[in-house]
Amino acid sequence: MRGNRVTLTTDIEAAGTRHCAGEHGTVEQVHVDGYLTVRMDDGRRNFPTRNEVNPEQR
């Protein structure tokens, strides 16, 4: 999953950043607790769970 492009399926607010459903990013890290570190297209990181993202179609 690392390096994959994803789309948020829900609004996410974490670590002082907020991103809306439908925004896109790239997975940087996969954590054992089900969370992801995603570098959003605006350059900020966010931390959705695996069930809060959909992989982008290539």
mmCIF file of N, CA and C in Angstrom:
data_model
loop_
_atom_site.group_PDB
_atom_site.id
_atom_site.type_symbol
_atom_site.label_atom_id
_atom_site.label_comp_id
_atom_site.label_asym_id
_atom_site.label_seq_id
_atom_site.Cartn_x
_atom_site.Cartn_y
_atom_site.Cartn_z
ATOM 1 N N MET A 1 0.827 -1.192 0.000
ATOM 2 C CA MET A 1 0.000 0.000 0.000
ATOM 3 C C MET A 1 0.874 1.258 0.000
ATOM 4 N N ARG A 2 2.080 1.165 0.531
ATOM 5 C CA ARG A 2 2.971 2.325 0.557
ATOM 6 C C ARG A 2 3.253 2.791 -0.873
ATOM 7 N N GLY A 3 3.150 4.093 -1.093
ATOM 8 C CA GLY A 3 3.367 4.659 -2.416
ATOM 9 C C GLY A 3 2.112 4.741 -3.263
ATOM 10 N N ASN A 4 1.027 4.109 -2.814
ATOM 11 C CA ASN A 4 -0.232 4.143 -3.566
ATOM 12 C C ASN A 4 -0.943 5.470 -3.399
ATOM 13 N N ARG A 5 -1.601 5.894 -4.451
ATOM 14 C CA ARG A 5 -2.454 7.080 -4.397
ATOM 15 C C ARG A 5 -3.799 6.668 -3.817
ATOM 16 N N VAL A 6 -4.358 7.518 -2.934
ATOM 17 C CA VAL A 6 -5.646 7.237 -2.302
ATOM 18 C C VAL A 6 -6.530 8.480 -2.324
ATOM 19 N N THR A 7 -7.818 8.242 -2.160
ATOM 20 C CA THR A 7 -8.817 9.296 -2.040
ATOM 21 C C THR A 7 -9.518 9.128 -0.698
ATOM 22 N N LEU A 8 -9.659 10.207 0.065
ATOM 23 C CA LEU A 8 -10.368 10.137 1.348
ATOM 24 C C LEU A 8 -11.854 9.889 1.114
ATOM 25 N N THR A 9 -12.441 9.028 1.941
ATOM 26 C CA THR A 9 -13.871 8.749 1.838
ATOM 27 C C THR A 9 -14.678 9.509 2.882
ATOM 28 N N THR A 10 -13.977 10.166 3.804
ATOM 29 C CA THR A 10 -14.633 10.929 4.862
ATOM 30 C C THR A 10 -13.744 12.107 5.244
ATOM 31 N N ASP A 11 -14.311 13.102 5.901
ATOM 32 C CA ASP A 11 -13.509 14.223 6.392
ATOM 33 C C ASP A 11 -12.598 13.728 7.508
ATOM 34 N N ILE A 12 -11.341 14.190 7.504
ATOM 35 C CA ILE A 12 -10.353 13.776 8.497
ATOM 36 C C ILE A 12 -9.735 15.017 9.130
ATOM 37 N N GLU A 13 -9.664 15.013 10.462
ATOM 38 C CA GLU A 13 -8.953 16.077 11.169
ATOM 39 C C GLU A 13 -8.000 15.420 12.158
ATOM 40 N N ALA A 14 -6.698 15.685 11.980
ATOM 41 C CA ALA A 14 -5.695 15.086 12.853
ATOM 42 C C ALA A 14 -4.460 15.967 12.858
ATOM 43 N N ALA A 15 -3.829 16.067 14.004
ATOM 44 C CA ALA A 15 -2.573 16.816 14.150
ATOM 45 C C ALA A 15 -2.692 18.236 13.601
ATOM 46 N N GLY A 16 -3.858 18.850 13.811
ATOM 47 C CA GLY A 16 -4.048 20.237 13.404
ATOM 48 C C GLY A 16 -4.319 20.460 11.930
ATOM 49 N N THR A 17 -4.496 19.385 11.165
ATOM 50 C CA THR A 17 -4.838 19.540 9.755
ATOM 51 C C THR A 17 -6.211 18.946 9.481
ATOM 52 N N ARG A 18 -6.885 19.509 8.502
ATOM 53 C CA ARG A 18 -8.212 19.027 8.134
ATOM 54 C C ARG A 18 -8.260 18.849 6.628
ATOM 55 N N HIS A 19 -8.773 17.700 6.206
ATOM 56 C CA HIS A 19 -8.958 17.411 4.795
ATOM 57 C C HIS A 19 -10.358 16.851 4.601
ATOM 58 N N CYS A 20 -10.959 17.175 3.470
ATOM 59 C CA CYS A 20 -12.332 16.778 3.182
ATOM 60 C C CYS A 20 -12.381 15.507 2.340
ATOM 61 N N ALA A 21 -13.490 14.804 2.461
ATOM 62 C CA ALA A 21 -13.721 13.627 1.617
ATOM 63 C C ALA A 21 -13.545 14.026 0.160
ATOM 64 N N GLY A 22 -12.902 13.149 -0.609
ATOM 65 C CA GLY A 22 -12.661 13.409 -2.016
ATOM 66 C C GLY A 22 -11.276 13.948 -2.312
ATOM 67 N N GLU A 23 -10.549 14.400 -1.286
ATOM 68 C CA GLU A 23 -9.183 14.890 -1.503
ATOM 69 C C GLU A 23 -8.245 13.698 -1.680
ATOM 70 N N HIS A 24 -7.109 13.946 -2.330
ATOM 71 C CA HIS A 24 -6.194 12.892 -2.736
ATOM 72 C C HIS A 24 -4.831 13.039 -2.065
ATOM 73 N N GLY A 25 -4.135 11.905 -1.942
ATOM 74 C CA GLY A 25 -2.784 11.905 -1.398
ATOM 75 C C GLY A 25 -2.076 10.603 -1.706
ATOM 76 N N THR A 26 -0.847 10.487 -1.193
ATOM 77 C CA THR A 26 -0.007 9.310 -1.410
ATOM 78 C C THR A 26 0.366 8.718 -0.062
ATOM 79 N N VAL A 27 0.197 7.409 0.097
ATOM 80 C CA VAL A 27 0.521 6.726 1.346
ATOM 81 C C VAL A 27 2.033 6.722 1.544
ATOM 82 N N GLU A 28 2.482 7.233 2.701
ATOM 83 C CA GLU A 28 3.905 7.227 3.051
ATOM 84 C C GLU A 28 4.250 6.098 4.009
ATOM 85 N N GLN A 29 3.352 5.809 4.946
ATOM 86 C CA GLN A 29 3.601 4.758 5.934
ATOM 87 C C GLN A 29 2.307 4.037 6.247
ATOM 88 N N VAL A 30 2.444 2.759 6.560
ATOM 89 C CA VAL A 30 1.327 1.935 7.014
ATOM 90 C C VAL A 30 1.664 1.494 8.435
ATOM 91 N N HIS A 31 0.766 1.768 9.371
ATOM 92 C CA HIS A 31 1.000 1.452 10.782
ATOM 93 C C HIS A 31 0.215 0.206 11.175
ATOM 94 N N VAL A 32 0.725 -0.549 12.146
ATOM 95 C CA VAL A 32 0.096 -1.804 12.550
ATOM 96 C C VAL A 32 -1.291 -1.609 13.172
ATOM 97 N N ASP A 33 -1.573 -0.418 13.671
ATOM 98 C CA ASP A 33 -2.870 -0.169 14.306
ATOM 99 C C ASP A 33 -3.951 0.208 13.302
ATOM 100 N N GLY A 34 -3.653 0.119 12.006
ATOM 101 C CA GLY A 34 -4.653 0.408 10.976
ATOM 102 C C GLY A 34 -4.611 1.825 10.443
ATOM 103 N N TYR A 35 -3.755 2.653 11.018
ATOM 104 C CA TYR A 35 -3.637 4.028 10.530
ATOM 105 C C TYR A 35 -2.608 4.128 9.417
ATOM 106 N N LEU A 36 -2.761 5.144 8.605
ATOM 107 C CA LEU A 36 -1.838 5.430 7.515
ATOM 108 C C LEU A 36 -1.271 6.827 7.706
ATOM 109 N N THR A 37 -0.066 7.051 7.240
ATOM 110 C CA THR A 37 0.462 8.396 7.098
ATOM 111 C C THR A 37 0.354 8.720 5.621
ATOM 112 N N VAL A 38 -0.458 9.737 5.300
ATOM 113 C CA VAL A 38 -0.713 10.101 3.905
ATOM 114 C C VAL A 38 -0.235 11.526 3.658
ATOM 115 N N ARG A 39 0.614 11.694 2.659
ATOM 116 C CA ARG A 39 1.024 13.034 2.221
ATOM 117 C C ARG A 39 -0.045 13.495 1.236
ATOM 118 N N MET A 40 -0.844 14.474 1.685
ATOM 119 C CA MET A 40 -1.932 14.973 0.850
ATOM 120 C C MET A 40 -1.361 15.834 -0.280
ATOM 121 N N ASP A 41 -2.138 16.044 -1.315
ATOM 122 C CA ASP A 41 -1.666 16.806 -2.471
ATOM 123 C C ASP A 41 -1.304 18.246 -2.122
ATOM 124 N N ASP A 42 -1.823 18.772 -1.005
ATOM 125 C CA ASP A 42 -1.461 20.131 -0.601
ATOM 126 C C ASP A 42 -0.143 20.164 0.186
ATOM 127 N N GLY A 43 0.513 18.991 0.324
ATOM 128 C CA GLY A 43 1.808 18.917 0.987
ATOM 129 C C GLY A 43 1.753 18.602 2.470
ATOM 130 N N ARG A 44 0.582 18.676 3.072
ATOM 131 C CA ARG A 44 0.458 18.377 4.499
ATOM 132 C C ARG A 44 0.176 16.890 4.699
ATOM 133 N N ARG A 45 0.537 16.376 5.876
ATOM 134 C CA ARG A 45 0.264 14.977 6.205
ATOM 135 C C ARG A 45 -1.043 14.870 6.963
ATOM 136 N N ASN A 46 -1.695 13.722 6.784
ATOM 137 C CA ASN A 46 -2.861 13.394 7.584
ATOM 138 C C ASN A 46 -2.810 11.913 7.908
ATOM 139 N N PHE A 47 -3.664 11.462 8.826
ATOM 140 C CA PHE A 47 -3.542 10.128 9.398
ATOM 141 C C PHE A 47 -4.874 9.374 9.403
ATOM 142 N N PRO A 48 -5.423 9.071 8.216
ATOM 143 C CA PRO A 48 -6.676 8.309 8.163
ATOM 144 C C PRO A 48 -6.430 6.832 8.471
ATOM 145 N N THR A 49 -7.512 6.123 8.770
ATOM 146 C CA THR A 49 -7.420 4.671 8.889
ATOM 147 C C THR A 49 -7.611 4.069 7.500
ATOM 148 N N ARG A 50 -7.299 2.790 7.385
ATOM 149 C CA ARG A 50 -7.429 2.118 6.080
ATOM 150 C C ARG A 50 -8.855 2.152 5.544
ATOM 151 N N ASN A 51 -9.860 2.144 6.429
ATOM 152 C CA ASN A 51 -11.246 2.140 5.946
ATOM 153 C C ASN A 51 -11.755 3.554 5.634
ATOM 154 N N GLU A 52 -10.917 4.571 5.764
ATOM 155 C CA GLU A 52 -11.306 5.951 5.435
ATOM 156 C C GLU A 52 -10.707 6.422 4.104
ATOM 157 N N VAL A 53 -10.109 5.476 3.360
ATOM 158 C CA VAL A 53 -9.538 5.803 2.060
ATOM 159 C C VAL A 53 -9.917 4.749 1.027
ATOM 160 N N ASN A 54 -9.937 5.156 -0.225
ATOM 161 C CA ASN A 54 -10.094 4.241 -1.354
ATOM 162 C C ASN A 54 -8.880 4.385 -2.247
ATOM 163 N N PRO A 55 -8.368 3.268 -2.775
ATOM 164 C CA PRO A 55 -7.268 3.390 -3.730
ATOM 165 C C PRO A 55 -7.756 4.068 -5.005
ATOM 166 N N GLU A 56 -6.904 4.888 -5.607
ATOM 167 C CA GLU A 56 -7.258 5.537 -6.866
ATOM 168 C C GLU A 56 -7.115 4.538 -7.995
ATOM 169 N N GLN A 57 -7.984 4.672 -8.978
ATOM 170 C CA GLN A 57 -7.896 3.832 -10.177
ATOM 171 C C GLN A 57 -6.771 4.321 -11.056
ATOM 172 N N ARG A 58 -6.023 3.406 -11.622
ATOM 173 C CA ARG A 58 -4.913 3.792 -12.504
ATOM 174 C C ARG A 58 -5.317 3.707 -13.941
#
